mmCIF file of C-alpha atoms in Angstrom:
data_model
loop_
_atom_site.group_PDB
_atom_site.id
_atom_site.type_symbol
_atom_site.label_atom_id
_atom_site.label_comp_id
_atom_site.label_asym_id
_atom_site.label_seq_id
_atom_site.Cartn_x
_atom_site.Cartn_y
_atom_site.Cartn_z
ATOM 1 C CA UNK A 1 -35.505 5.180 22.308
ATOM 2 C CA UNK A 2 -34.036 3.112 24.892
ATOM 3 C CA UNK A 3 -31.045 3.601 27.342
ATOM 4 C CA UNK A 4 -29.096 1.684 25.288
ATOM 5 C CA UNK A 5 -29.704 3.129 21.916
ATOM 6 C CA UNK A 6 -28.885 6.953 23.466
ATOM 7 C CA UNK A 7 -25.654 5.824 24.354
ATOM 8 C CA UNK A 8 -24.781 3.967 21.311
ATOM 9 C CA UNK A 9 -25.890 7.352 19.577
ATOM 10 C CA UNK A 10 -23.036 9.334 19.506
ATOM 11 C CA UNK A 11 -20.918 6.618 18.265
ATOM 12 C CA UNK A 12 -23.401 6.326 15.076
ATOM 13 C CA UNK A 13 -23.012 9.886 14.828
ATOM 14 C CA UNK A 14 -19.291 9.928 15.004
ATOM 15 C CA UNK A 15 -19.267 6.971 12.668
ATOM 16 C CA UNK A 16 -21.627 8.501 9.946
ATOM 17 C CA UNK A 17 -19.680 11.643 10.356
ATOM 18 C CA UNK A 18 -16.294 9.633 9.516
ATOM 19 C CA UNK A 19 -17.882 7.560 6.885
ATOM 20 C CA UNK A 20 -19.124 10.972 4.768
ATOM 21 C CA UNK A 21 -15.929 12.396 5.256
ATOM 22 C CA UNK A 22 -14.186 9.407 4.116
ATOM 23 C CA UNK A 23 -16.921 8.865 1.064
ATOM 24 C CA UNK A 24 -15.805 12.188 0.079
ATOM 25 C CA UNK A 25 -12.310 12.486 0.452
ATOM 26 C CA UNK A 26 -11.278 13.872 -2.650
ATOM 27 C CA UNK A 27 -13.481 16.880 -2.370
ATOM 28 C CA UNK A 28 -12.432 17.091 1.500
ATOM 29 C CA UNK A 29 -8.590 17.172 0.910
ATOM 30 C CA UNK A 30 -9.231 19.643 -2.093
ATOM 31 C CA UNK A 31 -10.980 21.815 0.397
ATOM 32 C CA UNK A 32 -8.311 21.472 3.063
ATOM 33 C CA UNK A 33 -5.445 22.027 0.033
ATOM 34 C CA UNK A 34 -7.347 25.204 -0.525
ATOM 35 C CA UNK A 35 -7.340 26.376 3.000
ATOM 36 C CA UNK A 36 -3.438 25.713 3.061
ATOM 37 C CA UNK A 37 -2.872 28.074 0.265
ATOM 38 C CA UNK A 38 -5.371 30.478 1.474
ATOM 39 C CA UNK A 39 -3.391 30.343 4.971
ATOM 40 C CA UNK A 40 0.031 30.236 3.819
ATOM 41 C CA UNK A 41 -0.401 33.489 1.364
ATOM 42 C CA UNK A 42 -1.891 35.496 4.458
ATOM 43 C CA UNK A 43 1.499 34.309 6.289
ATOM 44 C CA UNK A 44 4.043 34.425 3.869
ATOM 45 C CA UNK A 45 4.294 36.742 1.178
ATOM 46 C CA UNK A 46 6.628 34.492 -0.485
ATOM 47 C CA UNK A 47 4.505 31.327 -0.797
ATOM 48 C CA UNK A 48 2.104 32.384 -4.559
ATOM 49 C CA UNK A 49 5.218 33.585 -5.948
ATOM 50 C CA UNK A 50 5.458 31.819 -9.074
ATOM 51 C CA UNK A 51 9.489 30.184 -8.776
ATOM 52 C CA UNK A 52 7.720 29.094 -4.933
ATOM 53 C CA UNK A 53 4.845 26.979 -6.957
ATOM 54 C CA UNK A 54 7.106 25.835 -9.784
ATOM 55 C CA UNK A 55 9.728 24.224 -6.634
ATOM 56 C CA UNK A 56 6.637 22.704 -5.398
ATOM 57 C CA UNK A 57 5.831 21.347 -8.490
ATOM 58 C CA UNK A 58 8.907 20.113 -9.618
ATOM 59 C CA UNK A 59 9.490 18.596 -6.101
ATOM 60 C CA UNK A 60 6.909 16.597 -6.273
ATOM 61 C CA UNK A 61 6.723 15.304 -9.619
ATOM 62 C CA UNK A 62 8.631 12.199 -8.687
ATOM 63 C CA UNK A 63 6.140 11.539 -6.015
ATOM 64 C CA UNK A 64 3.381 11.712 -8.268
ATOM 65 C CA UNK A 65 4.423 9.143 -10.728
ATOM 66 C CA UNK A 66 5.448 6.729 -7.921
ATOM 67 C CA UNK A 67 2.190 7.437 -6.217
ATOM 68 C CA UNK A 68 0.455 6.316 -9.330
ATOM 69 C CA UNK A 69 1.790 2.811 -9.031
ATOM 70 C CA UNK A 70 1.847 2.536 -5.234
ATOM 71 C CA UNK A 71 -2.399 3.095 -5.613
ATOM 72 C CA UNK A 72 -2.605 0.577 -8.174
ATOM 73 C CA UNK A 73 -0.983 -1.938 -5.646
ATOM 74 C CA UNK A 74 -2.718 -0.942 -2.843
ATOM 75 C CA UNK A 75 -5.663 -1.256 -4.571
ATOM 76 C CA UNK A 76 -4.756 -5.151 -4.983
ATOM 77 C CA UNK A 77 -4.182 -5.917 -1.728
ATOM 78 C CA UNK A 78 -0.204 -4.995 -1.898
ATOM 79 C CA UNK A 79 2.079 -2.335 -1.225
ATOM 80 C CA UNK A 80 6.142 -1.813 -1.997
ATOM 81 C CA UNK A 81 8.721 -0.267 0.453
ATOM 82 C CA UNK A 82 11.310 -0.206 -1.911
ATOM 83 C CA UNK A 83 10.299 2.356 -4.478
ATOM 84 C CA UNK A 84 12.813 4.912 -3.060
ATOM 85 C CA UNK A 85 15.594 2.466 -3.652
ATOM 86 C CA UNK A 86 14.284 1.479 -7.120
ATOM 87 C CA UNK A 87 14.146 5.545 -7.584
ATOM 88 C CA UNK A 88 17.883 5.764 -6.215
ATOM 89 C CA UNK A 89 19.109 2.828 -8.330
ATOM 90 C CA UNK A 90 17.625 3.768 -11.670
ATOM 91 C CA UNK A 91 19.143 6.980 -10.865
ATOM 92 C CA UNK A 92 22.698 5.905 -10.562
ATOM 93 C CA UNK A 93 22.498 2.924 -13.047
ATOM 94 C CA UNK A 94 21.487 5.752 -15.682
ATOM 95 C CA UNK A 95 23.857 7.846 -14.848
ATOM 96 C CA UNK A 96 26.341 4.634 -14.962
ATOM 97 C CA UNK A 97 25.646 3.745 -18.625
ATOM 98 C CA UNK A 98 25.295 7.124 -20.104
ATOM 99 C CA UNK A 99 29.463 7.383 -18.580
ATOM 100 C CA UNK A 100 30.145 4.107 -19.967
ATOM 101 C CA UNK A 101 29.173 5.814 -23.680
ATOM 102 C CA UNK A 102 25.759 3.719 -23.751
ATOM 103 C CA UNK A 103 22.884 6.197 -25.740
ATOM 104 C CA UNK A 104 20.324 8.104 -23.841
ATOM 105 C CA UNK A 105 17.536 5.996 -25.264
ATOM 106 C CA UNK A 106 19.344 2.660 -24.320
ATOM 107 C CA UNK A 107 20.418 4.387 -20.924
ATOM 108 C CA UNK A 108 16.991 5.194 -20.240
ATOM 109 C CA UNK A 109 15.337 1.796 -20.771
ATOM 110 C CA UNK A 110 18.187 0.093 -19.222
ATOM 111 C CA UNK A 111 17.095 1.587 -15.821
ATOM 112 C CA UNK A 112 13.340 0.882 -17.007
ATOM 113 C CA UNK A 113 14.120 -2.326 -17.475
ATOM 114 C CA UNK A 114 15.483 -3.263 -14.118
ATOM 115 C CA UNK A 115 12.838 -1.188 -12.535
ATOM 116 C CA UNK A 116 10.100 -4.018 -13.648
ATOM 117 C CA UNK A 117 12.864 -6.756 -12.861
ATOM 118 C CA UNK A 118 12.643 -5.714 -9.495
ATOM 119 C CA UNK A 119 9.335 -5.603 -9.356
ATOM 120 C CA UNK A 120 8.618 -8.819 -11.069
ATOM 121 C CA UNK A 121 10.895 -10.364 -8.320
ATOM 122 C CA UNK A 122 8.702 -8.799 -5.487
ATOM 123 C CA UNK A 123 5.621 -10.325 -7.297
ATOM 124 C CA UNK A 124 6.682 -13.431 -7.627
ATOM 125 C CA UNK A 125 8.182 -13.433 -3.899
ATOM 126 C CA UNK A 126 4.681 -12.352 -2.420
ATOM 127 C CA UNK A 127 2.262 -14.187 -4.769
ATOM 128 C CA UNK A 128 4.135 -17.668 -5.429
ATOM 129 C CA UNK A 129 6.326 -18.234 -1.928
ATOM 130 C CA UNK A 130 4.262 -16.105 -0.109
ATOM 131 C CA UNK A 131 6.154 -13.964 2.257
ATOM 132 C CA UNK A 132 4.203 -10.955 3.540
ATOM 133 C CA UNK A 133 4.887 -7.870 1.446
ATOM 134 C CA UNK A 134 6.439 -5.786 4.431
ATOM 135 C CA UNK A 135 8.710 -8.201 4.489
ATOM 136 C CA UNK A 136 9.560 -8.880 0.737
ATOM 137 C CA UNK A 137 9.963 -5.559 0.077
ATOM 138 C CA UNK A 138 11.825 -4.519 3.403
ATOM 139 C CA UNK A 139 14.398 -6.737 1.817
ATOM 140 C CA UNK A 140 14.191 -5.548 -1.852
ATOM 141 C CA UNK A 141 14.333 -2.011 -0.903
ATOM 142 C CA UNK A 142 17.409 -2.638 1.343
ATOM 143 C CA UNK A 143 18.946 -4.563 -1.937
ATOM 144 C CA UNK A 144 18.323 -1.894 -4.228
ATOM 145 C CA UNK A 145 20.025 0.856 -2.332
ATOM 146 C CA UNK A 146 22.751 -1.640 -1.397
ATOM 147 C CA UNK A 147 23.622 -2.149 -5.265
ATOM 148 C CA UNK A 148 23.150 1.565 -5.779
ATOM 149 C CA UNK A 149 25.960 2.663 -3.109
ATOM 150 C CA UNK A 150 28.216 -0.243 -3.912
ATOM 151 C CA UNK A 151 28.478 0.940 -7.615
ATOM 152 C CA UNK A 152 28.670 4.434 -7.050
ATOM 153 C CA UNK A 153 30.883 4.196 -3.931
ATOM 154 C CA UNK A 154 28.286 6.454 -2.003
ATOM 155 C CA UNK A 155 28.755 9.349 -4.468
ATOM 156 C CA UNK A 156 26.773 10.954 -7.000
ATOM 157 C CA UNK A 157 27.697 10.337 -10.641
ATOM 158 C CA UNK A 158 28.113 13.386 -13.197
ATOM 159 C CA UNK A 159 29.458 14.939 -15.746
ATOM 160 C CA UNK A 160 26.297 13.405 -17.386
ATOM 161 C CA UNK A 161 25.725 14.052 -21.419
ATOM 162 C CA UNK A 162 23.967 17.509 -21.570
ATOM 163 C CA UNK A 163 21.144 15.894 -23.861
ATOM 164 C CA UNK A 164 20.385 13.807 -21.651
ATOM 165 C CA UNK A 165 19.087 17.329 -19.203
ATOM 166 C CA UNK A 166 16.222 18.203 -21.456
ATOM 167 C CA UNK A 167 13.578 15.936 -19.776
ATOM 168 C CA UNK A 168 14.579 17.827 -16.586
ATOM 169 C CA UNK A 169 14.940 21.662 -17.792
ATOM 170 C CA UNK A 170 12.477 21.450 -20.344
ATOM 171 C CA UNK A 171 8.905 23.481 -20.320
ATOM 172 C CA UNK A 172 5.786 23.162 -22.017
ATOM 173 C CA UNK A 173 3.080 26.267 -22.018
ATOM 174 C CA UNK A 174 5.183 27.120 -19.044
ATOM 175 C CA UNK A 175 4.870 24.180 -16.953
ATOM 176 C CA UNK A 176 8.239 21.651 -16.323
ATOM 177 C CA UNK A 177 8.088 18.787 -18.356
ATOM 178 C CA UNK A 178 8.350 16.715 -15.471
ATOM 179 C CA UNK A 179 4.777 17.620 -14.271
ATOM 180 C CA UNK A 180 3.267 17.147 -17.213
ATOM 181 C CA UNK A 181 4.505 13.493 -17.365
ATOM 182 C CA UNK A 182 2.848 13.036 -13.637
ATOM 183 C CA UNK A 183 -0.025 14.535 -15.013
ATOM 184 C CA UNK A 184 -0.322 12.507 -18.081
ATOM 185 C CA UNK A 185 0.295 9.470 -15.769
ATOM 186 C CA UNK A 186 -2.818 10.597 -13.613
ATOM 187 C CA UNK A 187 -5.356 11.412 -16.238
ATOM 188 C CA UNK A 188 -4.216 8.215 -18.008
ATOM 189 C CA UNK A 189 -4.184 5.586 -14.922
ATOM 190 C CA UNK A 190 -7.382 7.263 -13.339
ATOM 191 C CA UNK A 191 -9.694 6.397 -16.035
ATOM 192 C CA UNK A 192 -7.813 2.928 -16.382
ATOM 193 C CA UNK A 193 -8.783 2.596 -12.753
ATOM 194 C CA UNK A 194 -12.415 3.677 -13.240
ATOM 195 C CA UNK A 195 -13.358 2.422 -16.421
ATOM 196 C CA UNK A 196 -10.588 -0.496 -17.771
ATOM 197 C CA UNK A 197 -11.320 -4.087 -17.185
ATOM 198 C CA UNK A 198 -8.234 -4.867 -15.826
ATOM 199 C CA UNK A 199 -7.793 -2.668 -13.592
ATOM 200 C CA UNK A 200 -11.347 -3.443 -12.023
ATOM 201 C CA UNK A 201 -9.921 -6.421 -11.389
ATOM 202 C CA UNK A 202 -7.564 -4.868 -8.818
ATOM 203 C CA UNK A 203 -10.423 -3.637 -6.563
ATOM 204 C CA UNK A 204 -11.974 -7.351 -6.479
ATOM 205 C CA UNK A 205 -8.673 -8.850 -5.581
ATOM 206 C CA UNK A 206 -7.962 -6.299 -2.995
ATOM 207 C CA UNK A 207 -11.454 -6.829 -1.664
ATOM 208 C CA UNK A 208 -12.009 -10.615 -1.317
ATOM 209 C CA UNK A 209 -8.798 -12.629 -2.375
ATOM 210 C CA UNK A 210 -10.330 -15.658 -2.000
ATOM 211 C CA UNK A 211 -13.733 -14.701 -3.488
ATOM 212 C CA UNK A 212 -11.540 -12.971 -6.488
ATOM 213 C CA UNK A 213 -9.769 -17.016 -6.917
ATOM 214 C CA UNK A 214 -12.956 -18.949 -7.063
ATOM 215 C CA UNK A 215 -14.571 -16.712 -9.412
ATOM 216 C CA UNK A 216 -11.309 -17.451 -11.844
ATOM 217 C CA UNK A 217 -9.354 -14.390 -11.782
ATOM 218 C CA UNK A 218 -5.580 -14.998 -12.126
ATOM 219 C CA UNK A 219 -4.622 -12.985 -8.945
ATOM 220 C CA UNK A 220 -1.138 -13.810 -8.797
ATOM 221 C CA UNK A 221 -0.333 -12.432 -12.417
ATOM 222 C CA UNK A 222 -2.276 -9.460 -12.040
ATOM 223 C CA UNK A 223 -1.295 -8.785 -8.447
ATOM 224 C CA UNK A 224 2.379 -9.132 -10.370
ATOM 225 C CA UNK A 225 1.472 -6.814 -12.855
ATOM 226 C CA UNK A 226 0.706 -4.217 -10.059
ATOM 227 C CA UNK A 227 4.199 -4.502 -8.508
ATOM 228 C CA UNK A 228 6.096 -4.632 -12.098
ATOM 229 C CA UNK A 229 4.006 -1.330 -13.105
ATOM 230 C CA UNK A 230 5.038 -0.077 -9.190
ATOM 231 C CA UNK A 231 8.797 -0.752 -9.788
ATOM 232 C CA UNK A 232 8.574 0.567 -13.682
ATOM 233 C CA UNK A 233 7.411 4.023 -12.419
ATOM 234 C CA UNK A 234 9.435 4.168 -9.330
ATOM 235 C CA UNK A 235 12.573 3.712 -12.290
ATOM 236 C CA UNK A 236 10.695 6.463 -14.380
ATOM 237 C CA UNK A 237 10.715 8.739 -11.495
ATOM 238 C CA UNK A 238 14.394 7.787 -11.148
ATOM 239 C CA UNK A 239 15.493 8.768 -14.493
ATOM 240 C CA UNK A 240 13.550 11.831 -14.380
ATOM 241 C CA UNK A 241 15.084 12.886 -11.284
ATOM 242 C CA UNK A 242 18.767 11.879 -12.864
ATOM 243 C CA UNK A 243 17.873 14.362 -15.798
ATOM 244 C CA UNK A 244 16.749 17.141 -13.141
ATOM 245 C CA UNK A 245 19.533 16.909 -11.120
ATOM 246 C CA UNK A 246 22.174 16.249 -13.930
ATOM 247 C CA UNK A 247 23.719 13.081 -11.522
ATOM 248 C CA UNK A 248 22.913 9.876 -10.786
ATOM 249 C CA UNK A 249 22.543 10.204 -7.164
ATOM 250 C CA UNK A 250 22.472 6.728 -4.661
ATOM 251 C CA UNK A 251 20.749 8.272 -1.497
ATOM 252 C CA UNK A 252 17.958 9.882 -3.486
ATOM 253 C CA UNK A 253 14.628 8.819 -2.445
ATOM 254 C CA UNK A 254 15.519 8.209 1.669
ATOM 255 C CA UNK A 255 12.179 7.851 3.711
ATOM 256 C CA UNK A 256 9.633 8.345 -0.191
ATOM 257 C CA UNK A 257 8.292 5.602 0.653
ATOM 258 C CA UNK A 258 6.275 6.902 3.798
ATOM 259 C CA UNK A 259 5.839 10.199 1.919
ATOM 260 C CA UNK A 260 3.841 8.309 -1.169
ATOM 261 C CA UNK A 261 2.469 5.938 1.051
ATOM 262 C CA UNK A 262 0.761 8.711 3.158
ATOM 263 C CA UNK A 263 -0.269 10.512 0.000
ATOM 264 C CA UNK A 264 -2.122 7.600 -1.190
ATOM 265 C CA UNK A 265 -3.875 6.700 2.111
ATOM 266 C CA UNK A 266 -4.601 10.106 2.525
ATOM 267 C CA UNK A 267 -6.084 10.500 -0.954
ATOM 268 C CA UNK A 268 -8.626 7.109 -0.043
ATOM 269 C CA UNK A 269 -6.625 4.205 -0.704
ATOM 270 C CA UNK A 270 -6.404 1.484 2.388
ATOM 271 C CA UNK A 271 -3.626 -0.907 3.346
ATOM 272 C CA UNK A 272 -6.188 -3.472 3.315
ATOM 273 C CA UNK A 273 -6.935 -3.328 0.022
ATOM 274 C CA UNK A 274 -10.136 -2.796 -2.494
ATOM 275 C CA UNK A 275 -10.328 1.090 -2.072
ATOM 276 C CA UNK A 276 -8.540 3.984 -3.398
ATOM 277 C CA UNK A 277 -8.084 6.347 -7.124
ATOM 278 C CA UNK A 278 -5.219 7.701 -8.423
ATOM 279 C CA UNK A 279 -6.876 10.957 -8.199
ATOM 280 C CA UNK A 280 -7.060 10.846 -4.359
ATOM 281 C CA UNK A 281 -3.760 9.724 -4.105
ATOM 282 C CA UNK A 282 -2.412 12.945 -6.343
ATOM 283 C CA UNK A 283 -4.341 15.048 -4.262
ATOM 284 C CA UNK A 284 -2.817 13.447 -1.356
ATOM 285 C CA UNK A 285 0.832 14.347 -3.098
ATOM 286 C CA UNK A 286 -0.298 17.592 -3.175
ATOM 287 C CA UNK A 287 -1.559 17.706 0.362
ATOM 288 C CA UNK A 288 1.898 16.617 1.859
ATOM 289 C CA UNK A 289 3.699 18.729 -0.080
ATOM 290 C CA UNK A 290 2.012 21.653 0.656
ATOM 291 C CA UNK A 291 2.249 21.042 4.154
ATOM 292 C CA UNK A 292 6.168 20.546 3.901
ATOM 293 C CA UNK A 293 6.653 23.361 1.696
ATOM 294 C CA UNK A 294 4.415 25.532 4.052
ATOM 295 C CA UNK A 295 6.739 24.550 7.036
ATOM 296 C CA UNK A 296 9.535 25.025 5.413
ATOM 297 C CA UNK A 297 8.213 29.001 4.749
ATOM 298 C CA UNK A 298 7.783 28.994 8.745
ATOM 299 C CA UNK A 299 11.007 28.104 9.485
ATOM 300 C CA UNK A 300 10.045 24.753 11.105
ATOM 301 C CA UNK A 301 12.836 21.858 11.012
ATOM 302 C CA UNK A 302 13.169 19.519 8.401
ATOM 303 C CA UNK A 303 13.048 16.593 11.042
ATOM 304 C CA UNK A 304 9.646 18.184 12.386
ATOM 305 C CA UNK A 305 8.485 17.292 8.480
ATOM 306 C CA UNK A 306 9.351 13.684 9.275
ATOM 307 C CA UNK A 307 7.249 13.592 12.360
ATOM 308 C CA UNK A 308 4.189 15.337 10.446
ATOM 309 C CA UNK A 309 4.533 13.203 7.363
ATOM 310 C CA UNK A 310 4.255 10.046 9.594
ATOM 311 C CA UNK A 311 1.406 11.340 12.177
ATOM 312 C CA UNK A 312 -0.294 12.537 8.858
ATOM 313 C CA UNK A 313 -0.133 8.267 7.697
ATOM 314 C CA UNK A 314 -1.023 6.770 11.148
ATOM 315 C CA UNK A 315 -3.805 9.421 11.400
ATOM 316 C CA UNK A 316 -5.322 8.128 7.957
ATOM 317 C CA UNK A 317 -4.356 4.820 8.471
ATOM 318 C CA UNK A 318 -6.773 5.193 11.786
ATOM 319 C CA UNK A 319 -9.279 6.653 10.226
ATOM 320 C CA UNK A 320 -9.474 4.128 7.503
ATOM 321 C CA UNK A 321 -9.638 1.958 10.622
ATOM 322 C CA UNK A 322 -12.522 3.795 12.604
ATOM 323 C CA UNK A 323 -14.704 3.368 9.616
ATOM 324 C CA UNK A 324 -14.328 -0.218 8.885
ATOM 325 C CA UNK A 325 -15.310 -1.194 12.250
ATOM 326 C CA UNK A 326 -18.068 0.963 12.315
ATOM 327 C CA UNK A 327 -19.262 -0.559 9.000
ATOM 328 C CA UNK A 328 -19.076 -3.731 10.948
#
């Protein structure tokens, strides 16, 4: 072995080491989820109480179901900043037809609706005039919450039908209905991922855009498709939270964004594209919001959950980063 190949050793090393870890992230974060509860119980005898899990759960049920579509997009190549916004405004324009005397089904799909509007508009902003996502969705999530605070006033809207609360109080075998929607949404988009046509498609588009063009794929319409399903489940989440919460609330959602999007790159999916599952990504959910809900037992400051939730991205984000150019 040369001089130069024992100093390049510990790099491979470090770089192997990275690339396992990263190969098997799933079972790695499922590991480090189980350490956190494992810690957490020995600290506080609070935290495997049974209302502590079901806050947890309920918490981050939203999260979930937007993390869903924010994989799917990253998986393309994409990625949406405005999902909190969409969340807020399907929130408030729920709760905004449902006091206008509209039904709860037509309420409901109403805020659907203009959940794939807006994300048909960020497709066709990124895909046919081609500004860069950060940017096209920097400007629809600043929209979105605009509209939602300008018809609200800045105040949350209630008084809403009691019907309309089952979808948030309601239980099935013991679990919130809530969850079992994100968990539905999982199971269901998972296998889609893994096994549907379609879908497969995403990974080749997010891996070699240009590669993914000449070989015939229509990579604008289904790189549209992934931000209409984004802004359809970032509305679902919305209405959810509406029936929760029993108010259509404007400022729901501040800073989700970062929370999903570190969920997802924690769980395997890359900003670059190609890589990620929804499975990761849910395990990523969990992840965060065991760590938040675990600081939160300590006593630690809600702004010190900020700072962890975005060292937490830029940590993945770099090892995402560290790999590649080893690769290279």
């Amino acid at each position: 072995m040369s001089v130069n190949e024992v100093g390049r050793w510990p790099s491979r090393v470090g770089s192997r080491v990275l690339r396992r870890f990263v190969e098997t992230r799933e079972l790695t974060l499922l590991v480090l989820i189980v350490a956190i509860i494992v810690g957490m119980s020995l600290a506080s005898p609070v935290f495997l109480s049974l209302a502590n899990f079901r806050a947890i759960a309920i918490g981050m049920a939203p999260t979930v179901i937007i993390a869903v579509g924010m994989t799917v997009l990253l998986v393309s190549g994409g990625f949406d900043l405005s999902v909190g916004s969409v969340l807020a405004l399907a929130s408030t324009v729920t709760a905004l037809l449902l006091l206008s005397g509209a039904s709860i089904p037509l309420a409901i799909l109403g805020a659907l609706a203009l959940g794939v509007i807006i994300g048909l508009a960020n497709g066709i902003v990124v895909t046919r005039i081609g500004v860069n996502p950060l940017v096209a969705t920097l400007g629809s999530m600043s929209i979105a919450r605009g509209i939602a605070l300008v018809l609200t006033e800045g105040f949350s809207l209630s008084n809403l039908p009691p019907a309309f609360g089952w979808a948030g109080r309601a239980e099935i075998l013991g679990l919130p209905f809530l969850l079992w929607v994100a968990l539905a949404l999982v199971v269901v988009f998972d296998l889609a991922m893994r096994h549907g046509s379609f879908f497969r498609q995403l990974y080749y588009i997010g891996s070699n855009e240009k590669a993914a063009r000449l070989s015939g794929l229509a990579v604008d319409r289904v790189r549209t498709l992934a931000y209409m399903l984004s802004g359809l489940l970032a509305a679902l989440a919305g209405v959810l939270l509406a029936s929760r919460l029993m108010s259509g609330t404007p400022t729901a959602g501040n800073a989700l964004e970062l929370q999903v999007l570190a969920a997802a790159v924690i769980g395997g999916a890359s900003l670059r594209g190609g890589e990620g599952t929804v499975l990761g990504a849910f395990l990523g959910v969990i992840f965060v919001a065991l760590i938040n809900n675990a600081m939160t037992m300590l006593a630690v400051s809600i702004y010190w959950q900020m700072i962890v939730t975005g060292a937490v991205l830029v940590l993945a984000v770099a090892l995402d980063m560290l790999v590649r150019r080893g690769d290279g």
